[in-house]
Amino acid sequence: MGQSYEASVGGYEYTFYGVIGSATDVGALVEYHYDSRGSRATSPFNRDVFAGTRVTLNDERDTNIIAGTFWDRSNDTTSVRIEFQRQIGANYKLEVELQGFVEVPVGDPFFSFRRDSFLQVELRRYF
């Protein structure tokens, strides 16, 4: 079955409600990914930190944004991710997703994706 190992993911989110007297909530997010196999791990998230924020406007259109960055402590691989969602009218929802690879050194499992940053825009219709 192979050598035994340990892996875990833990995180914390704290939300500030009604920021500056508004209906907007702002959350601070932090997460840590660990795998005792280090660079031999089957997941690229073996000693990585995620830090980000969630902004929820609490409006009638359910507008929210999540933005953050992943940082690999062992080799400084860095990527950013932004997700935006908003309902448009009664039947549509707009979703925008941005994934960017900022720094990816040779040998990192994400190296083959280093040029695959993308922006995706979706407009969904519900009926």
CSV table of C-alpha atoms in Angstrom, one decimal:
chain,number,residue,atom,x,y,z
A,1,MET,CA,0.0,0.0,0.0
A,2,GLY,CA,3.0,2.3,0.2
A,3,GLN,CA,4.5,4.5,2.9
A,4,SER,CA,2.0,6.1,5.3
A,5,TYR,CA,1.8,9.9,5.4
A,6,GLU,CA,-0.2,12.7,7.0
A,7,ALA,CA,-2.2,15.4,5.1
A,8,SER,CA,-4.6,18.0,6.4
A,9,VAL,CA,-6.4,21.2,5.5
A,10,GLY,CA,-7.5,23.7,8.0
A,11,GLY,CA,-9.0,27.2,7.7
A,12,TYR,CA,-10.7,30.0,9.4
A,13,GLU,CA,-13.1,32.6,8.3
A,14,TYR,CA,-14.2,35.7,10.3
A,15,THR,CA,-16.9,37.9,9.1
A,16,PHE,CA,-17.4,41.6,9.9
A,17,TYR,CA,-21.2,42.2,9.6
A,18,GLY,CA,-22.7,45.5,8.5
A,19,VAL,CA,-19.4,47.2,7.6
A,20,ILE,CA,-19.6,51.0,8.1
A,21,GLY,CA,-23.2,50.8,9.0
A,22,SER,CA,-24.2,49.2,5.6
A,23,ALA,CA,-25.7,45.9,4.7
A,24,THR,CA,-22.3,44.7,3.4
A,25,ASP,CA,-20.5,41.8,5.1
A,26,VAL,CA,-16.7,41.4,4.7
A,27,GLY,CA,-15.1,38.1,5.6
A,28,ALA,CA,-11.4,37.4,6.1
A,29,LEU,CA,-10.3,33.9,5.0
A,30,VAL,CA,-7.2,31.9,5.7
A,31,GLU,CA,-6.4,28.3,5.0
A,32,TYR,CA,-3.4,26.0,5.3
A,33,HIS,CA,-2.8,22.9,3.3
A,34,TYR,CA,-0.2,20.3,4.6
A,35,ASP,CA,1.1,17.0,3.3
A,36,SER,CA,4.0,15.3,5.0
A,37,ARG,CA,5.3,14.0,1.7
A,38,GLY,CA,6.3,17.5,0.7
A,39,SER,CA,7.4,17.7,-3.0
A,40,ARG,CA,6.4,13.9,-3.4
A,41,ALA,CA,2.8,14.7,-2.6
A,42,THR,CA,0.1,13.8,-5.2
A,43,SER,CA,-1.5,17.1,-4.6
A,44,PRO,CA,0.2,20.4,-5.5
A,45,PHE,CA,-1.1,21.9,-2.3
A,46,ASN,CA,1.4,20.4,0.1
A,47,ARG,CA,2.5,23.3,2.2
A,48,ASP,CA,0.3,26.1,0.8
A,49,VAL,CA,-1.4,29.1,2.4
A,50,PHE,CA,-4.6,30.7,1.1
A,51,ALA,CA,-5.5,34.2,2.2
A,52,GLY,CA,-8.5,36.1,0.9
A,53,THR,CA,-11.7,37.9,1.5
A,54,ARG,CA,-15.4,37.5,0.8
A,55,VAL,CA,-17.5,40.5,0.3
A,56,THR,CA,-21.3,40.0,0.4
A,57,LEU,CA,-23.4,43.1,-0.4
A,58,ASN,CA,-26.6,41.5,0.9
A,59,ASP,CA,-28.5,43.2,-1.8
A,60,GLU,CA,-31.6,41.9,-3.6
A,61,ARG,CA,-29.3,40.7,-6.5
A,62,ASP,CA,-27.2,38.5,-4.1
A,63,THR,CA,-24.0,40.2,-5.2
A,64,ASN,CA,-20.8,38.6,-3.8
A,65,ILE,CA,-17.1,38.5,-4.5
A,66,ILE,CA,-14.4,36.1,-3.3
A,67,ALA,CA,-10.8,37.0,-3.9
A,68,GLY,CA,-7.6,35.6,-2.6
A,69,THR,CA,-4.2,34.2,-3.3
A,70,PHE,CA,-2.5,30.8,-2.9
A,71,TRP,CA,1.2,30.8,-1.8
A,72,ASP,CA,3.4,27.8,-1.7
A,73,ARG,CA,5.8,28.2,1.3
A,74,SER,CA,8.3,25.8,-0.1
A,75,ASN,CA,9.0,27.4,-3.6
A,76,ASP,CA,7.0,30.6,-3.6
A,77,THR,CA,4.5,29.5,-6.3
A,78,THR,CA,1.8,32.2,-6.2
A,79,SER,CA,-1.6,32.3,-7.9
A,80,VAL,CA,-4.6,34.6,-7.5
A,81,ARG,CA,-8.3,33.8,-7.8
A,82,ILE,CA,-11.3,36.1,-8.0
A,83,GLU,CA,-15.0,35.0,-8.3
A,84,PHE,CA,-17.9,37.4,-8.8
A,85,GLN,CA,-21.6,36.5,-8.8
A,86,ARG,CA,-24.7,38.6,-9.3
A,87,GLN,CA,-28.3,37.9,-10.2
A,88,ILE,CA,-29.6,39.9,-13.1
A,89,GLY,CA,-33.4,40.3,-13.2
A,90,ALA,CA,-35.5,37.3,-12.2
A,91,ASN,CA,-34.0,34.7,-14.6
A,92,TYR,CA,-30.3,35.5,-15.1
A,93,LYS,CA,-27.1,35.1,-13.1
A,94,LEU,CA,-23.8,36.6,-14.1
A,95,GLU,CA,-20.6,34.7,-12.9
A,96,VAL,CA,-17.1,36.0,-13.5
A,97,GLU,CA,-14.0,33.9,-12.6
A,98,LEU,CA,-10.4,35.0,-12.9
A,99,GLN,CA,-7.5,32.6,-12.2
A,100,GLY,CA,-4.0,33.9,-12.6
A,101,PHE,CA,-0.6,32.2,-12.1
A,102,VAL,CA,1.8,34.9,-11.0
A,103,GLU,CA,4.9,33.0,-10.1
A,104,VAL,CA,5.4,29.3,-10.9
A,105,PRO,CA,9.0,28.0,-10.8
A,106,VAL,CA,10.3,25.0,-12.8
A,107,GLY,CA,9.6,21.8,-11.0
A,108,ASP,CA,6.3,22.9,-9.4
A,109,PRO,CA,3.3,20.7,-10.2
A,110,PHE,CA,1.6,23.9,-11.6
A,111,PHE,CA,4.5,24.6,-14.0
A,112,SER,CA,2.6,23.2,-17.0
A,113,PHE,CA,-0.3,25.6,-16.2
A,114,ARG,CA,1.9,28.7,-15.8
A,115,ARG,CA,0.5,30.2,-19.1
A,116,ASP,CA,-3.1,29.1,-18.4
A,117,SER,CA,-4.3,32.1,-16.5
A,118,PHE,CA,-7.9,32.8,-17.6
A,119,LEU,CA,-11.0,35.0,-17.3
A,120,GLN,CA,-14.3,33.2,-17.7
A,121,VAL,CA,-17.6,35.0,-17.9
A,122,GLU,CA,-20.9,33.1,-17.7
A,123,LEU,CA,-24.4,34.4,-18.1
A,124,ARG,CA,-26.9,31.7,-17.0
A,125,ARG,CA,-30.6,31.8,-17.7
A,126,TYR,CA,-33.0,30.0,-15.3
A,127,PHE,CA,-36.6,29.1,-16.3
